[in-house]
PDB file of C-alpha atoms and ligand atoms in Angstrom:
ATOM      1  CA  UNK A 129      -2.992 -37.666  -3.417  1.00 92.00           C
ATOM      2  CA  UNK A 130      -1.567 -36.804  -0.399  1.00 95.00           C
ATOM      3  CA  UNK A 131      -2.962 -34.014   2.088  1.00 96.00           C
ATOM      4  CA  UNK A 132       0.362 -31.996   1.341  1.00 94.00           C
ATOM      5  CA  UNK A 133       0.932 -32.141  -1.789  1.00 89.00           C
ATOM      6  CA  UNK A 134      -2.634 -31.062  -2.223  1.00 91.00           C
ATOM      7  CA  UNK A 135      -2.028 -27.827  -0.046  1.00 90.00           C
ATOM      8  CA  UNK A 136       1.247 -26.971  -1.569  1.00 83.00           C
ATOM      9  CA  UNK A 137      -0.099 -27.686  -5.288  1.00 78.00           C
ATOM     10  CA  UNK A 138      -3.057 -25.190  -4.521  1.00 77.00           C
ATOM     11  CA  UNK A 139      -0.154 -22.897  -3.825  1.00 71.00           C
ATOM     12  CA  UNK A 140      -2.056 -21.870  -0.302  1.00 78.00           C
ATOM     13  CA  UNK A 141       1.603 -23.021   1.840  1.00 85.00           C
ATOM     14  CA  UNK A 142       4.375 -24.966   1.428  1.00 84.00           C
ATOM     15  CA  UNK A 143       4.687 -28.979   2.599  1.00 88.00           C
ATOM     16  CA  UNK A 144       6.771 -28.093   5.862  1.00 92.00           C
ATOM     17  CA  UNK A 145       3.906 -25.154   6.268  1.00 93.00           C
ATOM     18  CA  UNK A 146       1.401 -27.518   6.079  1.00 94.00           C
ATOM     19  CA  UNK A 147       2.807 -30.311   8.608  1.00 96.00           C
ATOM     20  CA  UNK A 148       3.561 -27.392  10.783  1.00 96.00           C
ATOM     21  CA  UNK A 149      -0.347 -25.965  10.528  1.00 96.00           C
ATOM     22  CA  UNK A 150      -1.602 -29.497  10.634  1.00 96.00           C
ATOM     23  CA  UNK A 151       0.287 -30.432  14.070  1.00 96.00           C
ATOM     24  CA  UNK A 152      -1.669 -26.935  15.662  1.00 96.00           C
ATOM     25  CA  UNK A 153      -5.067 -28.830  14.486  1.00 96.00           C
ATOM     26  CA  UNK A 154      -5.225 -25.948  11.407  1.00 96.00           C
ATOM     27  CA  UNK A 155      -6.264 -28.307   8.852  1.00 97.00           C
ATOM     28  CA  UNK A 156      -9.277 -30.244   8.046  1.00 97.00           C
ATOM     29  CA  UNK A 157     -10.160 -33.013   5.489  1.00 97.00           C
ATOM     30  CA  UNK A 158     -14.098 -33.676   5.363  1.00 96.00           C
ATOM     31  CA  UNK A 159     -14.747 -31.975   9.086  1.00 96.00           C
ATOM     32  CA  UNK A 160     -12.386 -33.439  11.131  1.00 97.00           C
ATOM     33  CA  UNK A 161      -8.982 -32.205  12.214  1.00 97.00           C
ATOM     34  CA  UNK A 162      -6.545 -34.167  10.182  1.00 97.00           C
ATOM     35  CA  UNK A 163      -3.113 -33.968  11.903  1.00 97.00           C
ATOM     36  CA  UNK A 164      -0.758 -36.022   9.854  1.00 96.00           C
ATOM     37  CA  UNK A 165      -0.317 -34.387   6.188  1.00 96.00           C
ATOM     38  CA  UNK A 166       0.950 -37.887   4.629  1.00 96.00           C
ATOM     39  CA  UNK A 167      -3.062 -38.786   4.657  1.00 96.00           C
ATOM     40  CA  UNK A 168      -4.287 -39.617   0.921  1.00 96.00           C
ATOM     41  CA  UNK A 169      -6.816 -37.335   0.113  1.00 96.00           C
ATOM     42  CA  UNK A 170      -9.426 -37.180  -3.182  1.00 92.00           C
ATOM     43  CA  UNK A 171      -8.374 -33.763  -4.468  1.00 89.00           C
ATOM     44  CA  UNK A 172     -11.621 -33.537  -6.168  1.00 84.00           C
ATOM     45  CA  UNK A 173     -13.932 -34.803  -3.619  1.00 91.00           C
ATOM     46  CA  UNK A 174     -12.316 -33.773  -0.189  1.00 94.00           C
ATOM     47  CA  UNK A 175     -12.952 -30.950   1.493  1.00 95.00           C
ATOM     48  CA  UNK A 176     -10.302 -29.360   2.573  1.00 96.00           C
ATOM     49  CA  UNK A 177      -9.714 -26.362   5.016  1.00 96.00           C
ATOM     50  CA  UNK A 178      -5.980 -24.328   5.939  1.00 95.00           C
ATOM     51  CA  UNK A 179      -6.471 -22.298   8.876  1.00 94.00           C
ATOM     52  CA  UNK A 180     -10.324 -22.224   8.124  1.00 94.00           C
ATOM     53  CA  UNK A 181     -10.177 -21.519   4.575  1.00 91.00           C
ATOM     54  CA  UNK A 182     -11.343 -23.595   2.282  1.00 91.00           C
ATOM     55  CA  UNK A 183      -9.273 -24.654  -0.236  1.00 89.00           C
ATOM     56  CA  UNK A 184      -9.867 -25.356  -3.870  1.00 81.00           C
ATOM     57  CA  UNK A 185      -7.580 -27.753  -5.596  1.00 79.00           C
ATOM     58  CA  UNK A 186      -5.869 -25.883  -8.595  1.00 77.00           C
ATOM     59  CA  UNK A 187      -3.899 -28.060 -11.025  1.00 82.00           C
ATOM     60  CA  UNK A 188      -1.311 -25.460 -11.706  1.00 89.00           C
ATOM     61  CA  UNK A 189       1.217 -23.584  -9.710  1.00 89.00           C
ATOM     62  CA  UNK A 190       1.312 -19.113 -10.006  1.00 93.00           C
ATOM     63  CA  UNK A 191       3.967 -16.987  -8.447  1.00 95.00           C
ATOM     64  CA  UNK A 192       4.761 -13.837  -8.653  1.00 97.00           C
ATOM     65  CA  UNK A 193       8.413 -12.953  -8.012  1.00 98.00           C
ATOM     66  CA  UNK A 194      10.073  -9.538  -7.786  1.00 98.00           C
ATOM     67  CA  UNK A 195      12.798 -10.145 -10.340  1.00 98.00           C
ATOM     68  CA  UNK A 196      16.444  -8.958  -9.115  1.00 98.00           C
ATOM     69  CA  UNK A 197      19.024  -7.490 -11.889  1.00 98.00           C
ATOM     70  CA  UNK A 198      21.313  -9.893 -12.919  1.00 98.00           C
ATOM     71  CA  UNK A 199      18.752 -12.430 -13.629  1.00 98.00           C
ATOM     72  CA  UNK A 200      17.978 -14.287 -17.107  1.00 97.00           C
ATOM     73  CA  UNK A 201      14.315 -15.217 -17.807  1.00 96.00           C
ATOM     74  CA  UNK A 202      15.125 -18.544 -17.866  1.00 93.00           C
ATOM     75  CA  UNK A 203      14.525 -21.727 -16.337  1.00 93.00           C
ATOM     76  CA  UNK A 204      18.347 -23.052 -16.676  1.00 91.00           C
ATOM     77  CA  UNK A 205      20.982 -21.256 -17.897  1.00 91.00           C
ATOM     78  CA  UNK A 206      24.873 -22.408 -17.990  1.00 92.00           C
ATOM     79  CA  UNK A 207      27.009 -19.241 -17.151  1.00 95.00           C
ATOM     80  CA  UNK A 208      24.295 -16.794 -15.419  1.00 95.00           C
ATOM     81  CA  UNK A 209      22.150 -16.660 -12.790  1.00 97.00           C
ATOM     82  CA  UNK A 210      18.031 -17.500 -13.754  1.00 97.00           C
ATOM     83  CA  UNK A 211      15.349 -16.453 -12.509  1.00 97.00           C
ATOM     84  CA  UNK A 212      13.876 -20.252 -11.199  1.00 96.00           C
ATOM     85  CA  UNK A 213      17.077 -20.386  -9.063  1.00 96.00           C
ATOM     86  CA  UNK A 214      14.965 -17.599  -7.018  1.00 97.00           C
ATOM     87  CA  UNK A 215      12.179 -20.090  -6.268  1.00 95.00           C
ATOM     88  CA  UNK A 216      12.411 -23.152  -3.450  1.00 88.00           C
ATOM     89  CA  UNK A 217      13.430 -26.633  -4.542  1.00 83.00           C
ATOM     90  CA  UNK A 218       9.126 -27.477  -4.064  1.00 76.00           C
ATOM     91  CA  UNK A 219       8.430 -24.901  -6.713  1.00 83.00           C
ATOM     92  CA  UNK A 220      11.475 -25.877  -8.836  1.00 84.00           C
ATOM     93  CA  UNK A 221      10.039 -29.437  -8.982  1.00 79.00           C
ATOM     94  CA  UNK A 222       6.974 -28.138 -10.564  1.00 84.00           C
ATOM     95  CA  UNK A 223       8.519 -26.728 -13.279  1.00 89.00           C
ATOM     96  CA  UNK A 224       7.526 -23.196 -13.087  1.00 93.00           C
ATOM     97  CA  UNK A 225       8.542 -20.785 -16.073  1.00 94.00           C
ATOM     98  CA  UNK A 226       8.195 -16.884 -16.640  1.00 96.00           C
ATOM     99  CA  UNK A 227       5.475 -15.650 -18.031  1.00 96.00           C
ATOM    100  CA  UNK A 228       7.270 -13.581 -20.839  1.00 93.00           C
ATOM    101  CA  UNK A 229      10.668 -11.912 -20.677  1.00 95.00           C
ATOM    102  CA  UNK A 230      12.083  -9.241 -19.301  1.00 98.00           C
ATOM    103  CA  UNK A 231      15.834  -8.334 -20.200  1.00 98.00           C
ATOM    104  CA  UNK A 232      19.159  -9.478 -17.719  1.00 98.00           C
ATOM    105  CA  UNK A 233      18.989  -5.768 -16.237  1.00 98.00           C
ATOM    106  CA  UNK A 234      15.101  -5.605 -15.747  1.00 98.00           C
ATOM    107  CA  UNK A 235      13.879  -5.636 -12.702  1.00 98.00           C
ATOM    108  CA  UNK A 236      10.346  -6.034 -11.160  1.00 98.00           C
ATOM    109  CA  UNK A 237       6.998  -7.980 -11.685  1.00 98.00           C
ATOM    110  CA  UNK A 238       7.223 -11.461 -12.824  1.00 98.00           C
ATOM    111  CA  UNK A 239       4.517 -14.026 -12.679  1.00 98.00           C
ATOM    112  CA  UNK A 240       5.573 -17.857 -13.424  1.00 97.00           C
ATOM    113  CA  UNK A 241       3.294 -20.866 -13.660  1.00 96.00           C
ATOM    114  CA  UNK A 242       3.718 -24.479 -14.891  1.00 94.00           C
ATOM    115  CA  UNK A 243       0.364 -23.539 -16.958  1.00 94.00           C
ATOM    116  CA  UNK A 244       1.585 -23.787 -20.747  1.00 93.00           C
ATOM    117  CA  UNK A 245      -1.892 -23.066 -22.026  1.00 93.00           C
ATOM    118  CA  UNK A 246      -2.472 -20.287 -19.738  1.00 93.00           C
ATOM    119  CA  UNK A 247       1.205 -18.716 -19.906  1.00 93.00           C
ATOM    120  CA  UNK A 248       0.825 -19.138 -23.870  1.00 92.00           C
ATOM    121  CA  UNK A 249      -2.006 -17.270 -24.806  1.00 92.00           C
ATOM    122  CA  UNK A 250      -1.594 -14.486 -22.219  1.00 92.00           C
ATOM    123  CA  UNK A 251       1.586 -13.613 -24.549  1.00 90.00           C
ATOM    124  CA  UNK A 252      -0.714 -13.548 -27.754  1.00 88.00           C
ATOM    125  CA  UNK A 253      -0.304 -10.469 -29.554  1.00 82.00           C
ATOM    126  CA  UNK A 254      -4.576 -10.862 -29.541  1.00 86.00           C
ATOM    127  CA  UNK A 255      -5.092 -10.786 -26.162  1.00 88.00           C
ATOM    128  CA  UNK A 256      -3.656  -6.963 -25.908  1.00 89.00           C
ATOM    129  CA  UNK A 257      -2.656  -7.974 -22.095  1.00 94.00           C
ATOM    130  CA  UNK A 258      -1.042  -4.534 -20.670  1.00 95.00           C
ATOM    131  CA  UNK A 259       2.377  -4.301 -19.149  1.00 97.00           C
ATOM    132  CA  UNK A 260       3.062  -1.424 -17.171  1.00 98.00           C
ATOM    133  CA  UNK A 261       6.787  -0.501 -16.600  1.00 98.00           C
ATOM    134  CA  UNK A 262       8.485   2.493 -15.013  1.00 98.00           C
ATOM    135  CA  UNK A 263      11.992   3.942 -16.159  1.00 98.00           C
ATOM    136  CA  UNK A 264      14.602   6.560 -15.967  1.00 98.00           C
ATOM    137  CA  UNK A 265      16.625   7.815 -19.096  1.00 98.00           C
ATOM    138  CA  UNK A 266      19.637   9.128 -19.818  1.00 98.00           C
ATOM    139  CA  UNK A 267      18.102  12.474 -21.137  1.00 98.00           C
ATOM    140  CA  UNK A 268      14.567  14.389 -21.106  1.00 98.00           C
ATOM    141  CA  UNK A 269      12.854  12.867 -23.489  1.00 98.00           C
ATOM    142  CA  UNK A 270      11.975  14.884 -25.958  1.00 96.00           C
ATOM    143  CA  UNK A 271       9.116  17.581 -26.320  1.00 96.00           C
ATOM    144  CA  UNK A 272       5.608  15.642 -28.260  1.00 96.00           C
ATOM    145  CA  UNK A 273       6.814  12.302 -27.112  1.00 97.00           C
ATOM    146  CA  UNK A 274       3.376  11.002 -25.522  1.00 97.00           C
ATOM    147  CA  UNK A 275       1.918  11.751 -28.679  1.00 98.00           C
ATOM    148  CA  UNK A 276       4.480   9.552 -30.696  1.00 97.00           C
ATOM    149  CA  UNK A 277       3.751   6.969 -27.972  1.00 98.00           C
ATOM    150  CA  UNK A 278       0.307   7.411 -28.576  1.00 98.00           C
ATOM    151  CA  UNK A 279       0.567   7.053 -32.262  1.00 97.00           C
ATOM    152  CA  UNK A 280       2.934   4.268 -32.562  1.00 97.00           C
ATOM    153  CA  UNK A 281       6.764   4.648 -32.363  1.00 97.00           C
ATOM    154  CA  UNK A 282       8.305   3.413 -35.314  1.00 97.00           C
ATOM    155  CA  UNK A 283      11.449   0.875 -34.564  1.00 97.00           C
ATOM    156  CA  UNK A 284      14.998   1.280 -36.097  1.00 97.00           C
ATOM    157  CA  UNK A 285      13.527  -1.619 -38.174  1.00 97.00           C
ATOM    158  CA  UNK A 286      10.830  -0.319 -39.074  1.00 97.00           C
ATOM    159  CA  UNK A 287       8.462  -1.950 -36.847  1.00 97.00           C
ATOM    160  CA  UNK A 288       5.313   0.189 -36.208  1.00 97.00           C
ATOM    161  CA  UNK A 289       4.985  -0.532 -32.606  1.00 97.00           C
ATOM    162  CA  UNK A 290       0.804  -0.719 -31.131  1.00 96.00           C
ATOM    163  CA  UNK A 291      -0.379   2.589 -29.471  1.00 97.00           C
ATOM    164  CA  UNK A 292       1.622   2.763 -25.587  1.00 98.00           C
ATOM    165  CA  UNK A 293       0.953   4.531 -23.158  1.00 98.00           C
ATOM    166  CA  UNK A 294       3.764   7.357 -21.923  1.00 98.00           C
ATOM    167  CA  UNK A 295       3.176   9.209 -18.917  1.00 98.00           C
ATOM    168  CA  UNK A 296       6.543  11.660 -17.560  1.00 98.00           C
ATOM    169  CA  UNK A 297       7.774  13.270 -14.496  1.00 98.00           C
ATOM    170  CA  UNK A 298       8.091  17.074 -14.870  1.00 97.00           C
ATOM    171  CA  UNK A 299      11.822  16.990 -15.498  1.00 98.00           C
ATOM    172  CA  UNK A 300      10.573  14.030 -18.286  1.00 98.00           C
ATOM    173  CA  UNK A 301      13.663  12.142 -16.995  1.00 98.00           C
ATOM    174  CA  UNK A 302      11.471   9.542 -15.881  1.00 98.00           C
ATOM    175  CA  UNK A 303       7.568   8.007 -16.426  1.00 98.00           C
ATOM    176  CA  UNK A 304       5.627   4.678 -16.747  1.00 98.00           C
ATOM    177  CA  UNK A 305       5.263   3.064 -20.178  1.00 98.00           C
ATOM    178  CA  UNK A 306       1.664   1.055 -20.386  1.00 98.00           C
ATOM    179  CA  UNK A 307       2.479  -1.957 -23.744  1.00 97.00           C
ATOM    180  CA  UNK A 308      -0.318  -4.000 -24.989  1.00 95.00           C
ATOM    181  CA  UNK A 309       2.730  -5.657 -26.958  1.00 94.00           C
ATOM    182  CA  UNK A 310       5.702  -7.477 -26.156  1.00 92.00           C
ATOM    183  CA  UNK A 311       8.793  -7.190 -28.595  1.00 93.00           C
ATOM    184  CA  UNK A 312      12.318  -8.111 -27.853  1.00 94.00           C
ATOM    185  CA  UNK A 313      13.800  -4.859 -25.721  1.00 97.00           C
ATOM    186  CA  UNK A 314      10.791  -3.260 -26.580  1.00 97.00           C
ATOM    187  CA  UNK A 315      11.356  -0.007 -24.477  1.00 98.00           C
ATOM    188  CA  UNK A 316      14.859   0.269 -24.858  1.00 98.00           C
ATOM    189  CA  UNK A 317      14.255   0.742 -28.403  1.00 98.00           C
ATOM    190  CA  UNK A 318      10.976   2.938 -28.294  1.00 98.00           C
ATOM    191  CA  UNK A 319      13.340   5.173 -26.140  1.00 98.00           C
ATOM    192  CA  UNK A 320      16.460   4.715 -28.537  1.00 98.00           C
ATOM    193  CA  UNK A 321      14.256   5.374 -31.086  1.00 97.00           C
ATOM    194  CA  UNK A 322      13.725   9.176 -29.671  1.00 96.00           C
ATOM    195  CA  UNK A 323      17.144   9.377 -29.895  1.00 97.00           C
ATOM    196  CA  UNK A 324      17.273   8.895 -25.855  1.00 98.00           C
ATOM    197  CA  UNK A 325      18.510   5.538 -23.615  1.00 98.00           C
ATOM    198  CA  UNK A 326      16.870   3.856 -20.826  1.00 98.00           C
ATOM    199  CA  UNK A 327      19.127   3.531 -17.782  1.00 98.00           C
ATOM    200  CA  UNK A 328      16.419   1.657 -15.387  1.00 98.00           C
ATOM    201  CA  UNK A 329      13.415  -0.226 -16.094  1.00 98.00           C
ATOM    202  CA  UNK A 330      10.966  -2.002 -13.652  1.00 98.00           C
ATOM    203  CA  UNK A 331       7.758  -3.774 -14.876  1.00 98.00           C
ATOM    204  CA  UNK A 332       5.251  -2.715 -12.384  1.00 98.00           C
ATOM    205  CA  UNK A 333       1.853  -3.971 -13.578  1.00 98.00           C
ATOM    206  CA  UNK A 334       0.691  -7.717 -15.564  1.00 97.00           C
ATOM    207  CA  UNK A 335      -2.508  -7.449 -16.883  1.00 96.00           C
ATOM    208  CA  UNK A 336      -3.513  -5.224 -14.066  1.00 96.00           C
ATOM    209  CA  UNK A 337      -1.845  -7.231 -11.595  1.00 98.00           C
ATOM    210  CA  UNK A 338       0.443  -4.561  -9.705  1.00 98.00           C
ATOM    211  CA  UNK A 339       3.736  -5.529  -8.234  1.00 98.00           C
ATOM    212  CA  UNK A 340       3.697  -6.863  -4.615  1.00 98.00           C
ATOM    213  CA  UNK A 341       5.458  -3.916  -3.002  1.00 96.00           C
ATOM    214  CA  UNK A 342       6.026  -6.439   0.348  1.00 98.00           C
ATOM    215  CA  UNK A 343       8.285  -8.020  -1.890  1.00 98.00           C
ATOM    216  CA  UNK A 344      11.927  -6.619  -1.866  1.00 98.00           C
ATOM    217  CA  UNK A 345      13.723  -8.007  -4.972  1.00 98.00           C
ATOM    218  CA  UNK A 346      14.245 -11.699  -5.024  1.00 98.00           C
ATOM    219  CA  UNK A 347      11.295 -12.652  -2.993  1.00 98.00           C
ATOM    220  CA  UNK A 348       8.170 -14.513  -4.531  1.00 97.00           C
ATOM    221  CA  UNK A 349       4.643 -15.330  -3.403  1.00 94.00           C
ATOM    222  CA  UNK A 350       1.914 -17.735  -4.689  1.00 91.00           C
ATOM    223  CA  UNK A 351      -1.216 -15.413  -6.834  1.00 94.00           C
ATOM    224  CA  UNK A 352      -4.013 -15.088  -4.741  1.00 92.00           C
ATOM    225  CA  UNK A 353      -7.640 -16.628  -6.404  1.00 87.00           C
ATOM    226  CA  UNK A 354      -8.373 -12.800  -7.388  1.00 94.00           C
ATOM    227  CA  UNK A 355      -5.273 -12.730  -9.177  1.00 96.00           C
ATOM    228  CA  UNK A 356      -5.773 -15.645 -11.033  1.00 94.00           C
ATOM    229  CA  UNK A 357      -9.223 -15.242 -11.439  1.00 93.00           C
ATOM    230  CA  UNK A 358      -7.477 -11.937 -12.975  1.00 95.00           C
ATOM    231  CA  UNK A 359      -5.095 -13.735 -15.707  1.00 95.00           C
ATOM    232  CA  UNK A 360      -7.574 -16.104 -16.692  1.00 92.00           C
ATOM    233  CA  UNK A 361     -10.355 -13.550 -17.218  1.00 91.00           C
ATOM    234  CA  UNK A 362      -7.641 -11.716 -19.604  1.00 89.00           C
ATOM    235  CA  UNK A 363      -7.326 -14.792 -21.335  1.00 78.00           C
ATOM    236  CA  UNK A 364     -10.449 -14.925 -22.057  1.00 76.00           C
ATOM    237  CA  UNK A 365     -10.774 -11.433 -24.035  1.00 65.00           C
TER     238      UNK A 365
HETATM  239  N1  URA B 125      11.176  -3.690 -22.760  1.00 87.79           N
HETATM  240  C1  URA B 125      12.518  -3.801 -22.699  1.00 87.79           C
HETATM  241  O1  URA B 125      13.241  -3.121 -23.405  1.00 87.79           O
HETATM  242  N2  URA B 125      13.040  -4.688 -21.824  1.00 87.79           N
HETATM  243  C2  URA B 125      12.294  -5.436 -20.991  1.00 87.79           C
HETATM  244  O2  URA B 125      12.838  -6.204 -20.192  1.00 87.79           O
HETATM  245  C3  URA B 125      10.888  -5.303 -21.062  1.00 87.79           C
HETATM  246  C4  URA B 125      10.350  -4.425 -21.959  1.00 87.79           C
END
C-alpha cells in the first residue's frame, strides 16, 4: 500500500498533508526518513511515524463533523444539500456515512465512518448509546416535565419512549435532552407531546463524545484513538 494512502486511511492527515510533512523529513517508515509518500509500505508490518507519532493502521475512516442547517443525513441526495458534500473529495472516496440521523434543521455533532459493523450496532436500541442534545422551545415547558421525561413520555402514537434525561434553564425555555433511544424526530415530538414546539436543536454529545467546539458549523475532523477507543468500547456494552 502506499505510504499515503496509509497515513490518510489512519485518518492522522490528508495525502497532500502527508507529501507536505514527508518533504520536511516528518515521516518515517521502519527508522529512516522516508521522503517520497508514493513508497509501498506493509500496513501491517511497517512502522510508521507522522511528526514522531506512531501511527497505527486503522481499516476504517471516523469524522466528526459539525452539521450545518440545511443539511440531509445523507450520502446523495437529488434536490438538497447532504451532509457528505461537507467532507473533501479523499473522504468522499471512502464512502463515509452518518452515524444516525439528525433532521434537515438539526444542527451539531455528527460522527461518520465507512465502518458498517461499527456504525450498525452503535444504533441498536441494546446498546442504550446516549445522545445529548440542547434546544430552545417555543414556550416554558410545562411545570413536572423532568419527571415525565424521567418516566417515559408517551408519543402521539402511543409510543412509550425509554427514560430521557431533561435538564431546563430557569425561564424552562431552554435545556439539554440526554436519549438512550433514537426515533424518527424524537424530540420534536417528546416536546409536541407537552403540548410545546422545539424551535432549535443541536446534538451536543455521542456516546460521551462531546461536540468539537473548534469546529464552527460545516467543519469536520478525523476521531482521535480515545474517541474511537470510545465508540468501540460502547459497542461493546
Ligand atoms: N430528535 C429530533 O426530533 N430530531 C433530531 O434531529 C434528533 C433528535
Amino acid at each position: 500500500m502506499r505510504l499515503d494512502k496509509f497515513i490518510s486511511d489512519s485518518g492522522i492527515a490528508s495525502r497532500r498533508e502527508s507529501a507536505k510533512a514527508a518533504r520536511l523529513g516528518g515521516i518515517t517508515v521502519d527508522g529512516a526518513v522516508v521522503k517520497d509518500v508514493s513508497k509501498h509500505i506493509d500496513p501491517e508490518k511497517s512502522k510508521v511515524t507522522y511528526l514522531g507519532r506512531e501511527i497505527i493502521y486503522r481499516r476504517f475512516t471516523y469524522v466528526m463533523l459539525n452539521k450545518p442547517e440545511g443539511y440531509v443525513s445523507a450520502t446523495d441526495d437529488k434536490s438538497l444539500p447532504y451532509v457528505t458534500e461537507l467532507l473533501p473529495d479523499e473522504l468522499r472516496r471512502q464512502e463515509l456515512f452518518p452515524v444516525g440521523r439528525l433532521d434537515k434543521d438539526t444542527t451539531g455533532l455528527m460522527i461518520l465512518t465507512n465502518n458498517g459493523v461499527l456504525a450498525h450496532s452503535l444504533l441498536s436500541p441494546k446498546k442504550h448509546v446516549s445522545k445529548v442534545y440542547c434546544f430552545t422551545a417555543a414556550e416554558p415547558l410545562k411545570a413536572g416535565a423532568e419527571e415525565m421525561f424521567k418516566t417515559g413520555v408517551t408519543l402521539a402514537d402511543g409510543y412509550e419512549c425509554k427514560s430521557a434525561e431533561l435538564s431546563l434553564s430557569e425561564d424552562r425555555l431552554s435545556g439539554e435532552i440526554t436519549l438512550t433511544e433514537g426515533k424518527y424526530h424524537q424530540i420534536k415530538r417528546m416536546v409536541a407531546a407537552m403540548h410545546n414546539r422545539v424551535v432549535t436543536l443541536e446534538r451536543i454529545e455521542f456516546a460521551t463524545i462531546p461536540l468539537d467546539k473548534s469546529l464552527s458549523r460545516g467543519q469536520w475532523r478525523y476521531l482521535t484513538e480515545e474517541e474511537i477507543k470510545i465508540l468501540e468500547n460502547a459497542n461493546k456494552i
